[in-house]
mmCIF file with all atom_site columns, C-alpha atoms in Angstrom:
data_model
loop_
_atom_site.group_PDB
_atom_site.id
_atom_site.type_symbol
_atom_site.label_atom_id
_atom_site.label_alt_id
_atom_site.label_comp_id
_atom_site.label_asym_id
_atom_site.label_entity_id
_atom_site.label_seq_id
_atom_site.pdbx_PDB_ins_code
_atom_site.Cartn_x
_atom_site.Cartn_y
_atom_site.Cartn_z
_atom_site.occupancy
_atom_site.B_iso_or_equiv
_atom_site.pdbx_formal_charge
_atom_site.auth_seq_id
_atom_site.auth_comp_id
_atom_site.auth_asym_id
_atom_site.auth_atom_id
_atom_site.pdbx_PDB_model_num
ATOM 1   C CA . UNK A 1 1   ? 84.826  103.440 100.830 1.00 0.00 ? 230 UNK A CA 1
ATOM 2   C CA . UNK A 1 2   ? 83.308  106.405 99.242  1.00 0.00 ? 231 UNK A CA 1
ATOM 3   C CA . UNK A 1 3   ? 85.025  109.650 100.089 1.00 0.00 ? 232 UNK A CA 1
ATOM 4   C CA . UNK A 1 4   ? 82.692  110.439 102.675 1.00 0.00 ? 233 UNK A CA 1
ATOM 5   C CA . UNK A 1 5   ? 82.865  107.509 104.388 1.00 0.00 ? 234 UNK A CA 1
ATOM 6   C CA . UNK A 1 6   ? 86.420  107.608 104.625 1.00 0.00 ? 235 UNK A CA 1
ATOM 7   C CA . UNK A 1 7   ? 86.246  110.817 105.973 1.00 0.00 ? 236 UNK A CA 1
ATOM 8   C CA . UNK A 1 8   ? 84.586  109.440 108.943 1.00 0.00 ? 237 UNK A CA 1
ATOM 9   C CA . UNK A 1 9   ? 87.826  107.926 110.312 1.00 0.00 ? 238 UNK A CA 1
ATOM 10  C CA . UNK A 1 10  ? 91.088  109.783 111.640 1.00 0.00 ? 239 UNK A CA 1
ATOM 11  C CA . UNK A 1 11  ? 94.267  108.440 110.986 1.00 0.00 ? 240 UNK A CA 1
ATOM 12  C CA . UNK A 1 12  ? 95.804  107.285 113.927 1.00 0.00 ? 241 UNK A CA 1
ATOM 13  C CA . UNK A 1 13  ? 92.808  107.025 115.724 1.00 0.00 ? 242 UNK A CA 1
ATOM 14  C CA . UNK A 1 14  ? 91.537  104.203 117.900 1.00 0.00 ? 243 UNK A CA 1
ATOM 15  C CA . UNK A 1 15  ? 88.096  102.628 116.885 1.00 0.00 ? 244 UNK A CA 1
ATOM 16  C CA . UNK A 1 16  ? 85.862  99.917  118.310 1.00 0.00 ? 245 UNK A CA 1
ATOM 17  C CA . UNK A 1 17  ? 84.619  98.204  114.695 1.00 0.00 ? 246 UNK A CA 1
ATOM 18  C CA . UNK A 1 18  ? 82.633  94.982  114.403 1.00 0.00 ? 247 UNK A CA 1
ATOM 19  C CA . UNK A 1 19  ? 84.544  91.993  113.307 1.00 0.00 ? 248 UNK A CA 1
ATOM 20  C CA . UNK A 1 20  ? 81.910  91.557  110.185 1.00 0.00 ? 249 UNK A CA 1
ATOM 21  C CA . UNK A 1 21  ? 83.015  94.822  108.579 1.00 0.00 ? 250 UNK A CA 1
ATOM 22  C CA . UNK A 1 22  ? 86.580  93.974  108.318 1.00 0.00 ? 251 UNK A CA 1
ATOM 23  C CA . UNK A 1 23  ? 87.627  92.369  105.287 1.00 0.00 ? 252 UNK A CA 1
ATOM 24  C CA . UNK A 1 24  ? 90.953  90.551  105.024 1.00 0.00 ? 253 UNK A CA 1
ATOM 25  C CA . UNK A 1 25  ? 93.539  92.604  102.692 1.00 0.00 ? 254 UNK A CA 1
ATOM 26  C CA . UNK A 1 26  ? 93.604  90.927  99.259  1.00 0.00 ? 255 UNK A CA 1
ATOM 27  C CA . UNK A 1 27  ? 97.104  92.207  98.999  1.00 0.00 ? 256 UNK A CA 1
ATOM 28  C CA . UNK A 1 28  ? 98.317  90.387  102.019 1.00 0.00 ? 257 UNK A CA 1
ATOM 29  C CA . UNK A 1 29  ? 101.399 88.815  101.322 1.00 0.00 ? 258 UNK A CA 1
ATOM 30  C CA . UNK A 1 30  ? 101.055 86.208  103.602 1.00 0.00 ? 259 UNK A CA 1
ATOM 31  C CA . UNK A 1 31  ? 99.645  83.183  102.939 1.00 0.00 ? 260 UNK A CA 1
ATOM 32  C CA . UNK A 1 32  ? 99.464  80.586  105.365 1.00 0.00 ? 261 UNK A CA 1
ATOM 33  C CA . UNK A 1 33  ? 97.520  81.227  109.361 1.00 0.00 ? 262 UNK A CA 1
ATOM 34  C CA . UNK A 1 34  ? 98.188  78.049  111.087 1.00 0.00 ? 263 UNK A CA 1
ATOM 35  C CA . UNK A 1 35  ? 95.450  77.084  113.353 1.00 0.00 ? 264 UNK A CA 1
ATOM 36  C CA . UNK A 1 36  ? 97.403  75.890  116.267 1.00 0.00 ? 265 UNK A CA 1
ATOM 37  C CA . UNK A 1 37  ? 99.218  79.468  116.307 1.00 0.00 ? 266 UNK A CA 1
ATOM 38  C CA . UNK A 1 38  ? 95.374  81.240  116.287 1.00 0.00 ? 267 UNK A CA 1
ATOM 39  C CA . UNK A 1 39  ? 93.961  79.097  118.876 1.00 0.00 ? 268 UNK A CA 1
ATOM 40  C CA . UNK A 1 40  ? 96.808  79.337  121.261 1.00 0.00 ? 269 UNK A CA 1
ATOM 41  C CA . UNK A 1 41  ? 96.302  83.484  120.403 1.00 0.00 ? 270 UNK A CA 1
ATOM 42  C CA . UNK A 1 42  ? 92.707  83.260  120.916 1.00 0.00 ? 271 UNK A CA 1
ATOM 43  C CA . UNK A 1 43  ? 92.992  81.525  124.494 1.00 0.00 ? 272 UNK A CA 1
ATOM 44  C CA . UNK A 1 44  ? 95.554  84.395  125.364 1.00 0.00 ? 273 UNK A CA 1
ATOM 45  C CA . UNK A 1 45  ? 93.282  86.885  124.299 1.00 0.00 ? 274 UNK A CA 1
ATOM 46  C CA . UNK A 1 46  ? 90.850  85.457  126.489 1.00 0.00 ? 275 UNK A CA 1
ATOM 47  C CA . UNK A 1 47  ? 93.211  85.567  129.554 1.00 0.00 ? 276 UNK A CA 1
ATOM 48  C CA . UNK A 1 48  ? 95.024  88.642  128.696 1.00 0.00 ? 277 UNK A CA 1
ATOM 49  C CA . UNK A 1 49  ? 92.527  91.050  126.470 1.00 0.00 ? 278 UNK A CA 1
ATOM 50  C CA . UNK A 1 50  ? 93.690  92.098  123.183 1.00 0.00 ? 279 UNK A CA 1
ATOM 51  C CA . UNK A 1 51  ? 97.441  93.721  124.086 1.00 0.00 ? 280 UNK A CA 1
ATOM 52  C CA . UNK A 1 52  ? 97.712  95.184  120.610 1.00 0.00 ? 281 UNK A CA 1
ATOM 53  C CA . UNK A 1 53  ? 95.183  97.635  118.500 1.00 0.00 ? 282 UNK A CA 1
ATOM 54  C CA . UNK A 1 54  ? 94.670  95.702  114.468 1.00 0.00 ? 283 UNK A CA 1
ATOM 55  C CA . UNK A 1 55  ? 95.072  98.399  111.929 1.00 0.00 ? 284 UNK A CA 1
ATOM 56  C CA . UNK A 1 56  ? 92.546  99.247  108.823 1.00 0.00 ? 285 UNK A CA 1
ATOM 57  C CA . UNK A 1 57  ? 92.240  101.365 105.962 1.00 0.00 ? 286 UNK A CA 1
ATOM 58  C CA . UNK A 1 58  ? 89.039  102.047 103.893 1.00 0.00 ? 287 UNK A CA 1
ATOM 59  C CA . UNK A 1 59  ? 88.892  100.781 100.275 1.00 0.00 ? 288 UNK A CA 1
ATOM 60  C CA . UNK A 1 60  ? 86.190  100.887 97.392  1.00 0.00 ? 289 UNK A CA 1
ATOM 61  C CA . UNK A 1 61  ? 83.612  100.743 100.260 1.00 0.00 ? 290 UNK A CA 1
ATOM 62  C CA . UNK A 1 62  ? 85.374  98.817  102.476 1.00 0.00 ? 291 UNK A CA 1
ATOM 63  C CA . UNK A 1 63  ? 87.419  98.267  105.771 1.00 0.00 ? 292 UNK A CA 1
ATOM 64  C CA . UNK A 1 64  ? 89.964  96.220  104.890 1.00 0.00 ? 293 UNK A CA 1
ATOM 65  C CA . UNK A 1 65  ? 92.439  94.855  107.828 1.00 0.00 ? 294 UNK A CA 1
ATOM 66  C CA . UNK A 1 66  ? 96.409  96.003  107.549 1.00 0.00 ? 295 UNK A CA 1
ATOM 67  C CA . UNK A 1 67  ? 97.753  94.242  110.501 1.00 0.00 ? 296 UNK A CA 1
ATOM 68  C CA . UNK A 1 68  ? 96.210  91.881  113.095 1.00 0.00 ? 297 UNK A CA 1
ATOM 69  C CA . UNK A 1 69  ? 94.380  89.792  110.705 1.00 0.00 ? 298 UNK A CA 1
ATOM 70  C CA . UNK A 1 70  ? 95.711  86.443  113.133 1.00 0.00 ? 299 UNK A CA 1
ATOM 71  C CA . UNK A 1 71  ? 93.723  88.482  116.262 1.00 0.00 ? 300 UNK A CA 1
ATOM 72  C CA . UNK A 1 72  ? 90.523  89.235  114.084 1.00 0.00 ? 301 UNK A CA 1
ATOM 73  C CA . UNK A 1 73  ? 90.555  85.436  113.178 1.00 0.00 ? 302 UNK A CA 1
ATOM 74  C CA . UNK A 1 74  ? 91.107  84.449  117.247 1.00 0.00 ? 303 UNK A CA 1
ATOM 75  C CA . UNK A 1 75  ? 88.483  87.402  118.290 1.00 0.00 ? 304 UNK A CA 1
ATOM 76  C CA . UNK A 1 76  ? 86.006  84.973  115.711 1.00 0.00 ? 305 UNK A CA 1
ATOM 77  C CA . UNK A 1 77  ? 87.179  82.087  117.452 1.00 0.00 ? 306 UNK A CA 1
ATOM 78  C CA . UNK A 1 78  ? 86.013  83.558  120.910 1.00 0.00 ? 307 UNK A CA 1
ATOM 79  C CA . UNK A 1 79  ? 82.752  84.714  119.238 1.00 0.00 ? 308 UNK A CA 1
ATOM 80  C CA . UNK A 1 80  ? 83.419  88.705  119.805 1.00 0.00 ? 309 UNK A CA 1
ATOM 81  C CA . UNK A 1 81  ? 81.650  90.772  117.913 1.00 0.00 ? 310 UNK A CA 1
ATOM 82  C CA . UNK A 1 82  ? 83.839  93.580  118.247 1.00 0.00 ? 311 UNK A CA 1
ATOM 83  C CA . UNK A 1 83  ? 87.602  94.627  118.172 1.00 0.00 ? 312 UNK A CA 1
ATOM 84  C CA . UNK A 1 84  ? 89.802  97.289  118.791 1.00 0.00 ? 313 UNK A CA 1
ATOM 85  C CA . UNK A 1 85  ? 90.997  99.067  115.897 1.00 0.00 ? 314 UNK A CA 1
ATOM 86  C CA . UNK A 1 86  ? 93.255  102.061 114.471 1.00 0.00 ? 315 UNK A CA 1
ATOM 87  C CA . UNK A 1 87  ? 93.171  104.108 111.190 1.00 0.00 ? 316 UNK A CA 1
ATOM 88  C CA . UNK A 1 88  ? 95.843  103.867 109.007 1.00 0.00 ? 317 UNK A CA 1
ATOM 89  C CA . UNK A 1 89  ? 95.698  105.269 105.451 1.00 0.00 ? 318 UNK A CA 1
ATOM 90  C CA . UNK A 1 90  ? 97.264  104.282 102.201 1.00 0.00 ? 319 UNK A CA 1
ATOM 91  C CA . UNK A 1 91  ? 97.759  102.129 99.461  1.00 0.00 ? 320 UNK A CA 1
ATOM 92  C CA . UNK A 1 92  ? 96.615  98.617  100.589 1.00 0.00 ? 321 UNK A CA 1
ATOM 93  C CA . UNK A 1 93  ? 99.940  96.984  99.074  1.00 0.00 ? 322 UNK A CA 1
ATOM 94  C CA . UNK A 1 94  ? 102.210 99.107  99.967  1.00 0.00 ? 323 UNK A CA 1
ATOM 95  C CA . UNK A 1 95  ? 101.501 99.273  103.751 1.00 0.00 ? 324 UNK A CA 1
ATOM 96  C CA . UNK A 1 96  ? 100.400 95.273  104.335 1.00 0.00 ? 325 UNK A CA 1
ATOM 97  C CA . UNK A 1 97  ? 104.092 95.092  102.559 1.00 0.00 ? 326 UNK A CA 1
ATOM 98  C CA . UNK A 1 98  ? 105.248 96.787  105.050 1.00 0.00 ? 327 UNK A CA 1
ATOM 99  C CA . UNK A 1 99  ? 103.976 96.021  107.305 1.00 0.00 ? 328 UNK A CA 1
ATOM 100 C CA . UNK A 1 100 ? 105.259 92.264  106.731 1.00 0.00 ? 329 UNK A CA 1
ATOM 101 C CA . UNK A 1 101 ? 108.457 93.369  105.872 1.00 0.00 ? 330 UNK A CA 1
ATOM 102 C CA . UNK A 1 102 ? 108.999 94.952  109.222 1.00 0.00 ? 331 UNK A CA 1
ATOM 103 C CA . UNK A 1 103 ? 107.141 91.865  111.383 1.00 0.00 ? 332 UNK A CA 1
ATOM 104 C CA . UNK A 1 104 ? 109.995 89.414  113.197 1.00 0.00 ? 333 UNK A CA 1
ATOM 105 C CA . UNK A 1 105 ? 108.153 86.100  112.486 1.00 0.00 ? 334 UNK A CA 1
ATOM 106 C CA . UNK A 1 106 ? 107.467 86.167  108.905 1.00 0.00 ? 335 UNK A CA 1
ATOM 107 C CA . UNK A 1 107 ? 109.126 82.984  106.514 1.00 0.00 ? 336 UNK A CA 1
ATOM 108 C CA . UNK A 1 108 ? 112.072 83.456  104.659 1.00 0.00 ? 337 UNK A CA 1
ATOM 109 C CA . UNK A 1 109 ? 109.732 83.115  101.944 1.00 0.00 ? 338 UNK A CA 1
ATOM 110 C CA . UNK A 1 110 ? 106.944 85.957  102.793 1.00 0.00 ? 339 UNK A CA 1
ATOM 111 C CA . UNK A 1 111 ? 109.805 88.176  103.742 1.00 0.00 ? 340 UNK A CA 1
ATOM 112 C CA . UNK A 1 112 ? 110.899 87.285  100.005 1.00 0.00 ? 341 UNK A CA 1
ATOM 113 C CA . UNK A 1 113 ? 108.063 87.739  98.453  1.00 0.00 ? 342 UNK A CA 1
ATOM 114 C CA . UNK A 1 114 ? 106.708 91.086  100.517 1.00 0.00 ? 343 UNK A CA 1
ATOM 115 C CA . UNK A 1 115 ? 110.440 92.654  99.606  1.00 0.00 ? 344 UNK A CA 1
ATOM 116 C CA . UNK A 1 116 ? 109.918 91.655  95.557  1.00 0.00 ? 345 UNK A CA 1
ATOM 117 C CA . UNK A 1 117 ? 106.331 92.645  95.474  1.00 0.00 ? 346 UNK A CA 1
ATOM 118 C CA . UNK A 1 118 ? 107.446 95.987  96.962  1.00 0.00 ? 347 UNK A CA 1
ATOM 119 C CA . UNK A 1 119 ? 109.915 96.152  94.666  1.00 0.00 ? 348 UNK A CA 1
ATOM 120 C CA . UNK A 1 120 ? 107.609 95.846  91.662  1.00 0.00 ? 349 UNK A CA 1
ATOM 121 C CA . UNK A 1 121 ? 104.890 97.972  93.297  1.00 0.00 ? 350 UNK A CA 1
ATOM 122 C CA . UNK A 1 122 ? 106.985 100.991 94.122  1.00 0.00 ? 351 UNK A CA 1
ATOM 123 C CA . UNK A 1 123 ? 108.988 100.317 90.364  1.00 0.00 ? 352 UNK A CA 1
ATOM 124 C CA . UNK A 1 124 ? 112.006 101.004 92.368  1.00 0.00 ? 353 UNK A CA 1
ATOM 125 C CA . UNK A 1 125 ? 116.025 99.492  92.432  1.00 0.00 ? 354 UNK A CA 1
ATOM 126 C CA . UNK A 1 126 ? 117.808 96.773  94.868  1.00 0.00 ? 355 UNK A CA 1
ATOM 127 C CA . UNK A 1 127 ? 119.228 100.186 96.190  1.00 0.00 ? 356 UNK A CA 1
ATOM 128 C CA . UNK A 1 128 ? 116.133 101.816 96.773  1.00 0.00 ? 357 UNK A CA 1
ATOM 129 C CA . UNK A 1 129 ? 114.530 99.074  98.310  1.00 0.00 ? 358 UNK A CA 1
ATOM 130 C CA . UNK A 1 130 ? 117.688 98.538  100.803 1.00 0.00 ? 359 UNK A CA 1
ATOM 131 C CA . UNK A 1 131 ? 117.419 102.042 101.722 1.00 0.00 ? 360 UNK A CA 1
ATOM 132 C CA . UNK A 1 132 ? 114.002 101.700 102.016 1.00 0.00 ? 361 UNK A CA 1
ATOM 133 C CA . UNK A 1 133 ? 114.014 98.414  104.512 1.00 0.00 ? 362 UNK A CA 1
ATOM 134 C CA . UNK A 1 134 ? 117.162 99.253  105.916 1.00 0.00 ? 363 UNK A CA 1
ATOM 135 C CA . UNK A 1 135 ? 118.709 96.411  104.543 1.00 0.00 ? 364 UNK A CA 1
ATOM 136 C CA . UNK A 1 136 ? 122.449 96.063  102.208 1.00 0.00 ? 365 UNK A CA 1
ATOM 137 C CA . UNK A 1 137 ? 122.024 96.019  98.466  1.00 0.00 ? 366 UNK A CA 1
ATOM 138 C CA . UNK A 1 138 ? 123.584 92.310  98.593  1.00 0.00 ? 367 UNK A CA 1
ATOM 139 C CA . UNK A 1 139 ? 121.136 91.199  101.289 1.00 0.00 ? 368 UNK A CA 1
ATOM 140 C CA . UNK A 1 140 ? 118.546 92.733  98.981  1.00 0.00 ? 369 UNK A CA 1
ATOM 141 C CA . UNK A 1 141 ? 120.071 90.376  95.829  1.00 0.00 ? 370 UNK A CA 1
ATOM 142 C CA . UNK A 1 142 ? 119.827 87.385  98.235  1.00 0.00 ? 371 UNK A CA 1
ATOM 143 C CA . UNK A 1 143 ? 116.478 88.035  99.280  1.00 0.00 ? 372 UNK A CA 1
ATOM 144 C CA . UNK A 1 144 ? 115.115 88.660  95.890  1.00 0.00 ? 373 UNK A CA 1
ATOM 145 C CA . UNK A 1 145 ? 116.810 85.227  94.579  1.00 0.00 ? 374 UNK A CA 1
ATOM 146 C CA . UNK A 1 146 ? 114.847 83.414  97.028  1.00 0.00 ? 375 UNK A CA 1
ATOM 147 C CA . UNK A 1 147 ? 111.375 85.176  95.867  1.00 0.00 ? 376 UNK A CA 1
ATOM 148 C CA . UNK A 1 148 ? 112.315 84.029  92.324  1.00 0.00 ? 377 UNK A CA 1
ATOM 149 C CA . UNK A 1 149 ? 112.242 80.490  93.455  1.00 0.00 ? 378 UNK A CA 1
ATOM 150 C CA . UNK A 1 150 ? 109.753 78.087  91.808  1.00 0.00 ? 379 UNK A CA 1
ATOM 151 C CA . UNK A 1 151 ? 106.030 78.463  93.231  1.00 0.00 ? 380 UNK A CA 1
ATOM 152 C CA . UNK A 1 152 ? 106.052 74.973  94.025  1.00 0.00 ? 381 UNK A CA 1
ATOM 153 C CA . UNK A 1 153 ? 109.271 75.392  95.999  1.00 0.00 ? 382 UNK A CA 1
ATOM 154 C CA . UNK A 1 154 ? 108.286 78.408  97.929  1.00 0.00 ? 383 UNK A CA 1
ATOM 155 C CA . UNK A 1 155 ? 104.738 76.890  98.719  1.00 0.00 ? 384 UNK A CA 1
ATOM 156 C CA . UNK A 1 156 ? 107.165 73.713  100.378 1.00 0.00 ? 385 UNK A CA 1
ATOM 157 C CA . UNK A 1 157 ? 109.290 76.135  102.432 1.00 0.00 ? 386 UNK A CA 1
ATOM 158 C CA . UNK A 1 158 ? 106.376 78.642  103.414 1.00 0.00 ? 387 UNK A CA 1
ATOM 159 C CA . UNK A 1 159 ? 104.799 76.142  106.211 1.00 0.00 ? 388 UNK A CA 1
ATOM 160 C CA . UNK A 1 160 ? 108.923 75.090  107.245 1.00 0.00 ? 389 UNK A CA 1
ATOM 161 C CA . UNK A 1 161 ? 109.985 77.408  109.839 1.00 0.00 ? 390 UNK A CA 1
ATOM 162 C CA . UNK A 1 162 ? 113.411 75.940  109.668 1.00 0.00 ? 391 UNK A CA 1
ATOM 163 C CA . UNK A 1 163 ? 113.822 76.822  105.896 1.00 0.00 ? 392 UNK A CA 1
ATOM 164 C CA . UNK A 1 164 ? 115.945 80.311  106.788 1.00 0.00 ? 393 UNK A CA 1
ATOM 165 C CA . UNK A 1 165 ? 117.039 82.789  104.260 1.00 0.00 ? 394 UNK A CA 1
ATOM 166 C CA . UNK A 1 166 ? 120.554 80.736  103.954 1.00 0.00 ? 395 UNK A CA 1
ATOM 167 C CA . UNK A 1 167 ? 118.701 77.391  103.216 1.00 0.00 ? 396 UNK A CA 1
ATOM 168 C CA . UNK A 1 168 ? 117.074 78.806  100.586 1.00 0.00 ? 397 UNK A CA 1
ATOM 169 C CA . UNK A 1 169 ? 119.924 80.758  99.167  1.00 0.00 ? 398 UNK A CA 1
ATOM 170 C CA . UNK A 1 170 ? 121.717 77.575  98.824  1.00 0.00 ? 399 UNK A CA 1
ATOM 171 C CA . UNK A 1 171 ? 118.700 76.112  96.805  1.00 0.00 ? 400 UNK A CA 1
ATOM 172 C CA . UNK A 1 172 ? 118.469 78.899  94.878  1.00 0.00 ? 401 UNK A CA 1
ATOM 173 C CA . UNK A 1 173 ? 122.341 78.634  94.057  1.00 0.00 ? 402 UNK A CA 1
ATOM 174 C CA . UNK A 1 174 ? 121.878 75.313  92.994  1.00 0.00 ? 403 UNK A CA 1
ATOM 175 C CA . UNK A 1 175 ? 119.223 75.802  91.001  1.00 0.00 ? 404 UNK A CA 1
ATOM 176 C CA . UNK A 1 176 ? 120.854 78.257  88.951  1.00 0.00 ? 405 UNK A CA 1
ATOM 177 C CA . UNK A 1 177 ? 124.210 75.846  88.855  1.00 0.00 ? 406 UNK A CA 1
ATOM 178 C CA . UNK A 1 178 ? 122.127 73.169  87.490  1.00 0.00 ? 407 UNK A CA 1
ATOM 179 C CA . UNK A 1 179 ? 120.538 75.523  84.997  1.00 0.00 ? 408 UNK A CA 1
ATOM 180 C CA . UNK A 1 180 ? 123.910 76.878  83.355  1.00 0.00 ? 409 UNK A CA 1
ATOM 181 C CA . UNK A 1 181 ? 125.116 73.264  83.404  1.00 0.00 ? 410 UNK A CA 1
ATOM 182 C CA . UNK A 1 182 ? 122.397 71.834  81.606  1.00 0.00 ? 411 UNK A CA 1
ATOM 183 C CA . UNK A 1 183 ? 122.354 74.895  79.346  1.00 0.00 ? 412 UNK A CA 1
ATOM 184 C CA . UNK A 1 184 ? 125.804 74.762  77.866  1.00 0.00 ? 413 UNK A CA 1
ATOM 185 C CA . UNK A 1 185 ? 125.341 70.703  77.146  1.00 0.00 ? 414 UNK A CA 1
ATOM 186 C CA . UNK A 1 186 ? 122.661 71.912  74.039  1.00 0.00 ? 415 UNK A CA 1
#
């Protein structure tokens, strides 16, 4: 959004936008909506109105979404043209990272991959990042072992709610054991 236009919003301030305007946040770490999840939203939208305000930030002429992008998608889904909305400003990683990384329900895996993208955004150390999280250094180590896990591995767990943190530390493990045993054989 042009300097102007960004002007035009407070931060912290609640805003009735139209669902058109609002742009999903290419930086958003997660991945995978499941439909079931949206739909079942949606119909308790219906019932109950929307219980919780999305957040947005402008960017290069935009409104991109921060958090709620499951109740824009169920708003769609009930054909509203408008939603509820509150400025937030910032870089678009670092607060949809955030964001994530303080959310209950996110995969082992996002929670992975929003703490190592962090990480490399903020150019910062496993202390740094526990500090900032509120997490131990050795949790951090764990968690950032699972983010280095093959894509192909990660895409397989994202969808698996019962794929925890431990799970996938234990994969991780033995990847890593099968890698210094095949290693020293050549």
């Amino acid at each position: 959004m042009s300097e102007s236009q960004d002007r035009e919003y407070e931060i912290g301030k609640i805003y009735l936008i139209d669902i058109s305007k609002l742009m999903p946040n290419p930086e958003q770490p997660r991945k995978y909506f499941d439909e079931d999840e949206i739909k079942a939203l949606a119909a308790d939208i219906e019932v109950n109105g929307l219980l919780q305000n999305i957040t947005f930030t402008c960017h290069e002429g935009k409104l991109i979404i921060i958090s709620g992008e499951r109740r824009v998608r169920a708003h769609k889904q009930l054909g509203k043209g408008t939603i509820e909305t509150k400025y937030v400003k910032g870089d678009l990683l670092t607060l949809a990272l955030m964001e994530n990384i303080l959310r209950s329900d996110l995969t082992a895996i996002e929670f992975a991959e929003s703490v190592a993208a962090l990480q490399k955004q903020k150019n910062c150390s496993n202390d740094e990042i526990a500090e900032m999280i509120g997490k131990k250094k050795s949790t951090i180590s764990e968690i950032l072992k699972i983010a280095s896990l093959p894509e192909e591995i990660r895409n397989d767990a994202r969808t698996k709610p019962l794929m925890t943190r431990e799970r996938l530390l234990k994969v991780a493990r033995r990847r890593r054991h099968f890698w210094r045993k095949t290693s020293r054989r050549h």
